[in-house]
């Protein structure tokens, strides 16, 4: 079999379809075969017998900060990837260019580190 | 190149340095860096440079618009002080982005540069953490993001139509027109041409006055730099009509809107919309850089004066009544405000008059008579609201009550009066404006009004053309591509000729005028190419040359351009 990229991706699509089918099958089997006796106590959220905690106004901003940092540095990785593949042919100039890019992002990282964004109070 | 290095290194270094030095020192470091960048710009004035494979080009457009943008940032740094050093840092980032915006002919790079200076401004717009500030920042951000998306789509269509990411690449067909209209619309957001101006009054009013000043001057300079590059083509097709419509709407609605205002910052916002329309008149002719450059410089100085006076009174709203009798209470502020208003109104002998005259002349050269008349009429209308403010500044009236006196910070130079204390240390200082920048700017507005040649000659590209003429002008190079018309040594009239030549079908060639690359042409299927000059050449000797991208000298012709 020829290993052309498109046919390999077709295999991935088939894989996803099969995985989805098996997953759905499992859920359907569980839903069909199980006994069904819903009641008020059963439908309550679980909290070790206590009433669930009240309303939460907002979540800590840390989650957002972490997600933001992840996006920034994930984009950095996206840019590093092509260099990593062709590092040798790009030579010293390519390396220096990459270094400038990395240092710029690293300065950003140091800034947020010293600002205490990573401190999980 | 050196300008870019200074701005890049300074902003990167200050990012970390700010942790160790007080905010005051950071501010002076930022001010010094911008001043050094301006000095380096003037020191290398007229030199042409290309770097990063043509993604960064130093030419008259880059130099003129960077000068105006950096002066705007410098002005903001001089009159705005915050307890947080990030204020200076963000201004510095914006300066670097604006310089790159003015210096790149590459559309994707233009988009990145646009974001680099826009993102700091979104933050700065919300610097006063009150409801008004948040509203301003949110509006600015949402519309800025929308315009960036439109810009990006325009770039994609531009690439589809011309096969090139270079601004000013030749193209034709509906796809090309659509691309130019999209890019025009996106950049019109940034320079707030009607009907893309809706955010302007709210954002200028809600932002701290120092930041509004930046948006009104430096951002416009960067936006117009991109517009000059993208739209600087000789054949004005549909996009020329679109631009004409935008300008007509802008001068009408900007000035009429300003008539109805009751608050000084909002008035200056509408005034800045109207002035964007006047600048747009300069885009019609190919010699735009000089006229637009001078106009923007004059506008920067005069509106900078007006905004600085408002910033000294309050970083928030300044109702008209607070200006009453300013001349007697604070003579320096009064004089600066009056000079600024006169110049904005376009009265001689102030710099604004010559700015207006120059762009009107450009419109006349391009024979845009309808627009010109419209601009003249609305300019007369504009005089009403500027002179109304001036009338307040010089009025001695019963309204100058004691509480008005108290509302105005007592010392012009002295102890700081902080506006809105208890807002997390983010507010901007008011009132502690050093007197000398105001004096210098006022003097410059008057000086450029009396001796406009001083400023105009700075922006006019002709004196520098001789400096950068290629040393060899060979006409005998046996190349597979050549120029067939005009013939070597021909005498031609400006604005009436095109270049023609031959080459290999499908090949892309670069056309150079003296030492600057003016366009890219694609050789057609029949092995010939032709180029309407993107801008009418200046009178005098020109050496036109075609080169293969990346290669050195190519065949050239030497022609004389006469009136």
XYZ file of C-alpha atoms in Angstrom:
684
model
C 0.000 0.000 0.000
C 1.386 3.408 -0.931
C 1.838 5.723 2.047
C 0.526 8.906 0.521
C -0.456 11.469 3.157
C -4.099 11.673 2.123
C -4.662 7.940 2.450
C -3.046 7.990 5.894
C -5.438 10.747 6.935
C -8.288 8.656 5.601
C -7.183 5.940 8.026
C -7.347 8.505 10.847
C -10.892 9.446 9.817
C -11.864 5.760 9.843
C -10.222 5.367 13.244
C -12.217 8.317 14.650
C -15.431 6.937 13.183
C -14.850 3.474 14.689
C -13.895 4.937 18.080
C -17.009 7.118 18.069
C -19.205 4.157 17.101
C -17.830 2.004 19.914
C -18.245 4.822 22.416
C -21.822 5.526 21.363
C -22.572 1.805 21.406
C -21.361 1.552 25.003
C -23.495 4.477 26.113
C -26.553 3.154 24.282
C -26.159 -0.338 25.768
C -25.871 1.175 29.257
C -28.900 3.408 28.710
C -31.071 0.594 27.341
C -30.190 -2.254 29.707
C -30.048 -0.493 33.102
C -32.986 -0.239 35.561
C -34.561 3.288 35.679
C -35.916 4.588 39.009
C -35.355 8.355 39.133
C -36.153 10.164 42.423
C -35.517 13.575 43.974
C -32.641 12.365 46.138
C -31.036 10.513 43.247
C -31.078 13.530 40.936
C -29.339 15.817 43.467
C -25.704 16.779 42.811
C -23.325 14.640 44.873
C -21.698 16.236 47.888
C -21.312 13.500 50.516
C -24.859 13.898 51.722
C -24.647 17.633 52.321
C -26.552 20.179 50.300
C -24.349 21.325 47.426
C -22.397 24.554 47.945
C -24.292 27.744 47.039
C -23.763 30.015 44.096
C -20.306 30.974 42.941
C -20.003 34.498 41.620
C -16.906 33.952 39.514
C -13.965 31.678 39.260
C -10.424 32.756 40.099
C -8.708 34.497 37.206
C -5.769 32.067 37.503
C -7.408 29.591 35.193
C -7.687 32.272 32.565
C -4.096 33.376 33.080
C -2.819 29.829 32.701
C -4.889 29.292 29.577
C -3.582 32.563 28.147
C 0.031 31.639 28.854
C -0.564 28.234 27.339
C -1.860 29.817 24.136
C 1.116 32.149 23.905
C 3.713 29.468 24.451
C 1.842 26.950 22.375
C 2.076 29.407 19.487
C 5.769 29.653 20.252
C 6.033 25.893 19.855
C 4.134 26.124 16.582
C 6.864 28.454 15.348
C 9.670 26.355 16.789
C 8.448 23.226 15.039
C 9.443 24.170 11.464
C 12.839 25.279 12.706
C 13.381 22.059 14.606
C 12.702 20.080 11.449
C 15.072 22.062 9.233
C 17.592 23.363 11.758
C 20.618 22.043 9.910
C 19.869 23.571 6.540
C 19.009 26.960 8.026
C 22.506 27.332 9.416
C 23.746 29.822 11.947
C 21.579 32.664 10.626
C 18.462 30.595 11.139
C 19.581 29.722 14.639
C 20.211 33.369 15.512
C 16.832 34.367 14.123
C 15.179 31.706 16.222
C 17.191 32.841 19.234
C 15.908 36.410 18.882
C 12.339 35.118 18.680
C 12.800 32.880 21.705
C 14.481 35.600 23.759
C 11.617 37.993 23.019
C 9.085 35.457 24.270
C 11.331 34.571 27.196
C 11.388 38.228 28.240
C 7.615 38.059 28.245
C 7.795 34.931 30.379
C 10.155 36.540 32.885
C 7.830 39.553 33.044
C 4.821 37.457 33.938
C 6.901 35.353 36.354
C 8.097 38.396 38.252
C 4.587 39.875 38.165
C 3.468 36.756 40.008
C 1.033 35.443 37.453
C 2.227 31.899 38.143
C 1.766 32.249 41.915
C -1.319 30.263 42.814
C -2.533 32.041 45.908
C 17.314 49.965 10.623
C 18.915 51.680 13.592
C 15.550 53.183 14.518
C 14.028 49.734 14.652
C 16.901 48.396 16.757
C 16.585 51.270 19.226
C 12.837 50.857 19.640
C 12.977 47.067 19.777
C 15.851 46.893 22.232
C 14.460 49.669 24.416
C 11.006 48.134 24.730
C 12.412 44.669 25.410
C 14.876 45.972 27.987
C 12.338 48.201 29.717
C 9.987 45.242 30.087
C 12.337 43.801 32.704
C 14.075 46.993 33.834
C 10.801 48.413 35.085
C 10.876 45.945 37.999
C 14.014 47.541 39.397
C 13.625 51.270 38.834
C 10.858 53.671 39.885
C 8.107 54.487 37.391
C 9.497 57.985 37.008
C 12.837 56.615 35.809
C 11.106 54.196 33.450
C 9.244 57.095 31.967
C 12.426 59.013 31.347
C 14.070 55.929 29.867
C 11.146 55.500 27.497
C 11.180 59.181 26.613
C 14.922 58.994 26.005
C 14.548 55.936 23.794
C 11.881 57.552 21.659
C 13.968 60.716 21.440
C 16.993 58.623 20.434
C 14.877 56.873 17.804
C 13.803 60.245 16.430
C 17.419 61.409 16.424
C 18.531 58.258 14.587
C 15.739 58.822 12.110
C 16.858 62.358 11.402
C 20.498 61.293 11.307
C 19.802 58.725 8.581
C 17.215 60.937 6.872
C 17.034 60.354 3.141
C 18.978 57.124 3.211
C 17.235 54.108 1.817
C 17.544 50.685 3.262
C 15.968 47.303 2.844
C 16.186 44.474 5.304
C 14.647 41.108 6.101
C 14.206 40.251 2.444
C 12.196 43.362 1.644
C 9.864 43.050 4.635
C 11.360 46.168 6.168
C 12.049 49.143 3.943
C 13.353 52.535 4.962
C 12.221 55.091 2.393
C 10.639 58.556 2.470
C 7.252 57.101 3.424
C 8.751 55.210 6.336
C 10.804 58.178 7.508
C 8.049 60.795 7.209
C 5.338 58.826 8.937
C 7.626 57.358 11.582
C 8.760 60.863 12.450
C 5.179 62.003 13.007
C 4.226 58.839 14.906
C 7.269 58.979 17.172
C 6.707 62.666 17.878
C 3.162 61.755 18.891
C 4.432 59.080 21.279
C 7.068 61.446 22.638
C 4.419 64.068 23.248
C 2.235 61.541 25.092
C 5.195 60.461 27.217
C 5.983 64.059 28.068
C 2.492 64.967 29.225
C 1.294 61.684 30.743
C 2.620 60.199 33.911
C 1.335 57.199 35.733
C 2.336 55.385 38.893
C 2.786 52.236 36.851
C 5.761 51.946 34.558
C 3.761 49.828 32.140
C 2.210 53.046 30.918
C 5.503 54.164 29.407
C 6.269 50.612 28.332
C 3.037 50.231 26.388
C 3.644 53.544 24.660
C 7.086 52.283 23.689
C 5.674 49.032 22.295
C 3.168 51.062 20.312
C 5.980 53.235 18.955
C 7.851 50.157 17.724
C 4.704 48.813 16.076
C 4.005 52.131 14.387
C 7.517 52.322 13.036
C 7.157 48.882 11.519
C 3.740 49.777 10.156
C 5.254 52.754 8.362
C 8.211 50.739 7.113
C 6.811 47.578 5.625
C 5.444 47.160 2.121
C 4.442 43.594 2.975
C 0.758 43.217 3.782
C 0.907 40.414 6.388
C 3.689 42.286 8.168
C 1.515 45.397 8.047
C -1.230 43.439 9.775
C 1.143 42.255 12.503
C 2.503 45.772 12.965
C -1.077 47.033 13.166
C -1.745 44.610 16.011
C 1.526 45.425 17.729
C 0.549 49.052 18.138
C -3.187 48.463 18.557
C -3.019 45.999 21.460
C -1.118 48.393 23.768
C -3.646 51.083 22.883
C -6.571 48.853 23.882
C -4.939 48.518 27.287
C -4.111 52.213 27.524
C -7.696 53.148 26.639
C -8.860 51.484 29.856
C -6.097 53.004 31.956
C -8.541 55.014 34.088
C -10.401 52.105 35.564
C -13.874 53.559 35.519
C -16.955 52.687 33.552
C -16.145 55.188 30.812
C -12.670 53.765 30.390
C -13.924 50.186 30.182
C -16.534 51.197 27.644
C -13.920 52.996 25.572
C -11.487 50.101 25.726
C -14.123 47.513 24.858
C -15.434 49.498 21.925
C -11.948 50.170 20.666
C -10.976 46.540 21.021
C -14.049 45.061 19.364
C -13.976 47.409 16.403
C -10.197 47.148 16.144
C -10.446 43.361 16.033
C -13.178 43.598 13.423
C -11.090 45.907 11.275
C -8.098 43.592 11.611
C -10.262 40.727 10.384
C -11.406 42.794 7.411
C -7.795 43.734 6.734
C -6.759 40.101 6.814
C -9.477 39.131 4.370
C -8.449 42.002 2.123
C -4.876 40.721 2.205
C -6.053 37.260 1.242
C -8.004 38.637 -1.717
C -5.070 40.849 -2.667
C -2.871 37.795 -2.778
C -5.495 35.986 -4.798
C -5.740 38.819 -7.315
C -2.078 39.721 -7.723
C -0.101 36.749 -6.463
C 1.875 39.123 -4.316
C 1.846 40.141 -0.681
C 3.436 43.458 -1.556
C 1.392 46.594 -1.079
C 0.951 48.434 -4.365
C 1.286 45.341 -6.531
C -0.448 45.753 -9.864
C -3.630 43.907 -10.481
C -6.979 44.121 -12.176
C -10.414 42.665 -12.095
C -13.171 42.612 -9.512
C -11.133 40.531 -7.060
C -8.413 43.182 -7.007
C -10.907 46.003 -6.517
C -12.615 44.064 -3.738
C -9.253 43.515 -2.063
C -8.341 47.202 -2.206
C -11.768 48.227 -0.925
C -11.508 45.814 2.008
C -8.034 47.052 2.903
C -9.207 50.646 2.496
C -12.142 49.965 4.799
C -9.988 48.280 7.427
C -7.431 51.088 7.482
C -10.241 53.653 7.431
C -11.235 52.225 10.842
C -7.802 53.067 12.172
C -7.716 56.601 10.797
C -11.468 56.987 11.502
C -12.891 57.945 8.140
C -16.703 58.127 8.008
C -18.577 55.687 8.029
C -15.945 53.760 9.976
C -15.681 56.422 12.656
C -18.413 55.455 15.124
C -16.020 54.402 17.833
C -13.948 57.581 17.679
C -15.932 60.071 19.806
C -16.718 57.533 22.539
C -13.210 56.141 22.685
C -11.468 59.516 22.645
C -13.779 60.758 25.360
C -13.558 57.681 27.556
C -9.801 57.184 27.270
C -7.383 59.257 29.326
C -6.669 62.473 27.441
C -3.009 61.556 27.031
C -3.987 58.337 25.294
C -6.593 60.074 23.123
C -3.801 62.349 21.997
C -1.782 59.315 20.914
C -4.736 57.819 19.074
C -5.482 61.069 17.287
C -1.956 61.691 16.063
C 0.395 58.725 16.011
C -2.185 56.105 15.059
C -3.364 58.240 12.180
C 0.209 58.648 10.962
C 0.737 54.883 10.998
C -2.613 54.263 9.332
C -1.964 56.755 6.569
C 1.510 55.330 5.979
C -0.123 52.013 5.166
C -2.789 53.697 3.055
C -0.163 55.560 1.026
C 1.645 52.301 0.360
C -1.401 50.254 -0.487
C -3.306 52.795 -2.560
C -0.413 54.553 -4.225
C -1.242 53.471 -7.765
C -1.833 55.643 -10.740
C -5.014 54.177 -12.104
C -7.768 55.123 -9.718
C -10.513 52.723 -10.525
C -13.347 51.809 -8.257
C -11.275 52.162 -5.118
C -10.657 55.778 -6.069
C -14.421 56.315 -6.092
C -14.647 54.562 -2.733
C -11.953 56.793 -1.294
C -13.700 59.863 -2.682
C -16.960 58.815 -1.053
C -15.211 58.218 2.279
C -13.509 61.609 2.170
C -16.683 63.451 1.227
C -18.633 61.779 4.036
C -15.778 62.360 6.449
C -15.385 66.086 5.933
C -19.164 66.590 6.043
C -20.031 64.443 9.056
C -16.855 65.161 10.972
C -17.414 68.892 10.882
C -21.194 68.803 11.302
C -20.816 66.393 14.210
C -18.317 68.678 15.867
C -20.788 71.567 15.706
C -23.175 69.750 18.023
C -20.706 68.842 20.790
C -20.725 70.113 24.346
C -17.525 68.555 25.577
C -14.010 69.453 24.508
C -12.569 65.952 24.086
C -15.541 64.869 22.021
C -15.151 67.986 19.935
C -11.505 67.179 19.289
C -12.542 63.632 18.373
C -14.912 64.909 15.701
C -12.263 67.390 14.635
C -9.792 64.527 14.234
C -12.324 62.694 12.061
C -12.655 65.769 9.853
C -8.887 66.161 9.635
C -8.520 62.534 8.563
C -10.734 63.484 5.626
C -8.452 66.362 4.697
C -5.394 64.117 4.896
C -7.180 61.690 2.610
C -7.247 64.354 -0.111
C -3.485 63.950 -0.358
C -3.819 60.283 -1.263
C -4.969 61.080 -4.789
C -1.662 62.245 -6.128
C 1.585 60.392 -6.242
C 3.601 63.033 -4.461
C 1.468 62.453 -1.417
C 4.199 61.751 1.092
C 5.398 65.330 1.352
C 1.977 66.937 1.620
C 0.520 64.311 3.949
C 3.689 64.277 6.025
C 3.590 68.008 6.531
C -0.140 67.957 7.198
C 0.210 65.245 9.812
C 3.099 67.072 11.459
C 1.106 70.304 11.614
C -1.934 68.400 12.871
C 0.160 66.579 15.459
C 1.549 69.813 16.820
C -1.751 71.682 16.909
C -4.033 68.925 18.171
C -1.229 67.897 20.513
C -1.362 71.370 22.027
C -5.135 71.213 22.437
C -5.072 67.742 23.999
C -2.164 68.637 26.261
C -4.093 71.614 27.630
C -7.130 69.394 28.222
C -4.888 66.795 29.885
C -3.556 69.497 32.197
C -7.126 70.337 33.207
C -8.438 66.796 33.536
C -7.789 63.295 32.220
C -11.545 62.869 32.109
C -14.220 65.067 30.603
C -13.600 68.749 30.001
C -16.924 70.549 29.498
C -16.637 73.797 27.581
C -17.297 75.857 30.693
C -14.057 74.750 32.282
C -12.163 76.475 29.508
C -13.799 79.815 30.191
C -11.263 82.518 30.853
C -8.366 80.057 30.684
C -6.150 82.729 29.183
C -6.322 84.839 32.347
C -6.176 82.028 34.849
C -3.342 80.101 33.191
C -1.805 82.263 30.490
C 0.484 79.578 29.086
C -2.346 77.052 28.781
C -4.555 79.739 27.255
C -2.018 80.763 24.655
C -1.163 77.165 23.768
C -4.851 76.295 23.402
C -5.530 79.336 21.247
C -2.584 78.683 18.943
C -3.614 75.023 18.659
C -7.192 75.956 17.796
C -6.158 78.536 15.203
C -3.860 76.025 13.577
C -6.564 73.332 13.591
C -8.964 75.793 11.990
C -6.400 76.381 9.262
C -5.891 80.087 9.810
C -2.679 81.694 8.607
C -0.013 82.189 9.841
C -0.110 78.869 11.686
C 1.199 75.488 10.588
C -2.279 74.046 10.045
C -2.948 76.542 7.278
C -0.051 75.312 5.183
C -0.939 71.705 5.863
C -4.427 72.272 4.525
C -3.134 74.271 1.580
C -0.726 71.486 0.629
C -3.290 68.700 0.641
C -5.759 70.923 -1.201
C -3.090 71.503 -3.834
C -2.608 67.744 -4.138
C -6.337 67.336 -4.689
C -6.225 70.105 -7.296
C -3.314 68.403 -9.043
C -5.367 65.224 -9.192
C -8.295 67.326 -10.482
C -10.650 66.285 -7.708
C -12.551 69.547 -7.905
C -15.756 68.354 -6.264
C -13.954 67.040 -3.213
C -11.812 70.143 -3.063
C -14.796 72.499 -2.977
C -16.478 70.317 -0.365
C -13.343 70.352 1.758
C -13.047 74.135 1.491
C -16.673 74.691 2.506
C -16.534 72.296 5.447
C -13.244 73.826 6.464
C -15.037 77.154 6.756
C -17.753 75.470 8.817
C -15.059 74.045 11.065
C -13.778 77.506 11.867
C -17.011 78.092 13.786
C -16.455 75.477 16.477
C -12.747 76.144 16.830
C -13.325 79.849 17.236
C -16.161 79.149 19.690
C -13.659 77.373 21.931
C -11.195 80.203 21.442
C -13.940 82.622 22.392
C -14.392 80.720 25.660
C -10.672 80.701 26.349
C -10.494 84.489 26.098
C -13.899 85.188 27.678
C -14.149 87.088 30.905
C -17.511 86.108 32.225
C -19.479 85.678 35.414
C -19.249 81.905 34.895
C -15.601 81.853 35.955
C -16.685 81.073 39.471
C -14.652 80.128 42.438
C -15.387 76.410 42.138
C -14.248 76.487 38.549
C -11.020 77.989 39.742
C -10.716 75.288 42.340
C -11.470 72.589 39.810
C -8.443 73.613 37.805
C -5.256 72.271 39.310
C -3.423 75.177 40.838
C 0.151 74.489 39.846
C 1.072 74.127 36.247
C 4.497 73.128 37.351
C 4.624 71.754 40.832
C 3.058 69.196 43.087
C 1.145 66.479 41.286
C -2.610 66.443 41.465
C -3.847 62.944 40.954
C -7.145 62.405 39.288
C -9.330 59.629 40.633
C -7.127 58.369 43.424
C -7.936 54.954 44.776
C -8.351 53.337 41.387
C -5.556 50.883 41.888
C -2.775 53.324 41.151
C -3.570 53.179 37.475
C -4.818 56.687 36.993
C -2.844 59.308 35.175
C -1.510 62.399 36.813
C -3.198 65.626 35.871
C -1.907 69.131 35.972
C 1.745 68.482 36.530
C 2.649 69.267 32.993
C 6.079 70.671 32.460
C 5.856 74.025 30.769
C 8.646 73.642 28.255
C 7.077 71.040 25.922
C 4.040 73.289 25.610
C 6.225 76.283 24.836
C 8.264 74.377 22.271
C 5.188 73.011 20.519
C 3.499 76.410 20.476
C 6.625 77.988 19.051
C 6.844 75.250 16.403
C 3.255 75.767 15.275
C 3.944 79.461 14.787
C 7.380 78.884 13.261
C 6.077 76.359 10.735
C 3.276 78.794 9.996
C 5.706 81.555 9.138
C 8.363 79.387 7.511
C 6.484 76.343 6.183
C 9.393 75.472 3.908
C 11.329 74.268 6.942
C 8.871 71.468 7.467
C 7.894 70.807 3.888
C 11.436 70.401 2.680
C 11.950 67.765 5.333
C 9.216 65.598 3.831
C 9.795 66.363 0.189
C 11.645 63.432 -1.358
C 13.344 65.356 -4.143
C 16.365 66.705 -2.272
C 17.357 63.184 -1.370
C 16.918 61.564 -4.748
C 20.326 62.755 -5.856
C 21.983 61.215 -2.822
C 20.948 57.724 -3.662
C 21.330 57.569 -7.420
C 22.778 54.283 -8.591
C 26.404 54.700 -9.598
C 26.237 52.568 -12.695
C 23.611 53.135 -15.320
C 24.293 50.564 -17.929
C 22.050 50.326 -20.943
C 23.896 47.530 -22.641
C 23.292 44.632 -20.301
C 22.288 41.706 -22.469
C 19.468 40.368 -20.389
C 16.475 38.281 -21.158
C 14.348 41.159 -19.991
C 14.511 44.827 -20.911
C 12.773 48.165 -21.093
C 11.512 49.049 -24.568
C 9.714 52.303 -23.868
C 10.512 55.088 -23.146
C 13.796 55.157 -24.987
C 17.019 56.089 -23.246
C 17.523 59.843 -22.951
C 13.899 60.650 -23.737
C 12.257 63.770 -22.437
C 8.856 63.078 -20.952
C 6.071 64.928 -19.272
C 5.296 64.035 -15.698
C 2.300 61.828 -15.112
C 1.820 60.972 -18.742
C 3.903 57.955 -19.424
C 4.128 54.320 -18.702
C 7.041 51.953 -18.815
C 7.023 49.020 -21.190
C 9.366 46.196 -21.824
C 9.835 42.543 -22.524
C 10.726 39.493 -20.527
C 10.028 35.837 -20.110
C 6.302 35.140 -19.912
C 5.090 34.756 -16.351
C 8.246 36.121 -14.761
C 7.987 38.748 -12.052
C 10.308 41.729 -12.350
C 11.022 44.643 -10.058
C 10.973 48.196 -11.371
C 13.275 50.708 -9.738
C 13.164 54.462 -9.941
C 16.613 55.825 -9.146
C 17.450 53.775 -6.081
C 14.013 52.872 -4.851
C 11.916 49.953 -5.799
C 8.594 51.322 -7.039
C 6.688 48.358 -8.306
C 6.560 44.752 -9.321
C 5.384 43.740 -12.759
C 4.419 40.401 -14.149
C 5.434 39.633 -17.688
C 2.357 38.713 -19.709
C 1.832 35.692 -21.911
C 3.001 37.643 -24.954
C 6.375 38.253 -23.350
C 5.719 41.948 -22.696
C 4.979 43.974 -19.614
C 3.870 47.502 -18.978
C 3.548 49.632 -15.907
C 1.658 52.835 -15.320
C 3.925 54.633 -12.914
C 2.501 54.199 -9.434
C 3.135 57.880 -8.799
C 3.975 60.732 -11.141
C 7.726 61.180 -10.939
C 9.286 64.371 -9.741
C 10.705 66.755 -12.309
C 14.286 66.001 -13.156
C 16.391 63.082 -14.187
C 15.198 59.550 -13.469
C 16.851 56.255 -14.059
C 14.307 53.499 -14.479
C 15.602 50.039 -14.094
C 14.159 46.548 -14.142
C 15.685 43.820 -12.076
C 14.997 40.230 -11.390
C 14.060 39.976 -7.703
C 17.160 39.246 -5.693
C 19.554 40.111 -8.481
C 21.587 43.250 -8.782
C 21.606 45.702 -11.647
C 19.367 45.229 -14.667
C 18.741 47.115 -17.884
C 17.848 50.735 -17.341
C 16.858 53.871 -19.173
C 17.719 57.405 -18.243
C 14.902 59.861 -18.875
C 14.269 63.507 -18.166
C 10.921 64.399 -16.696
C 9.732 67.896 -17.485
C 6.698 69.866 -16.356
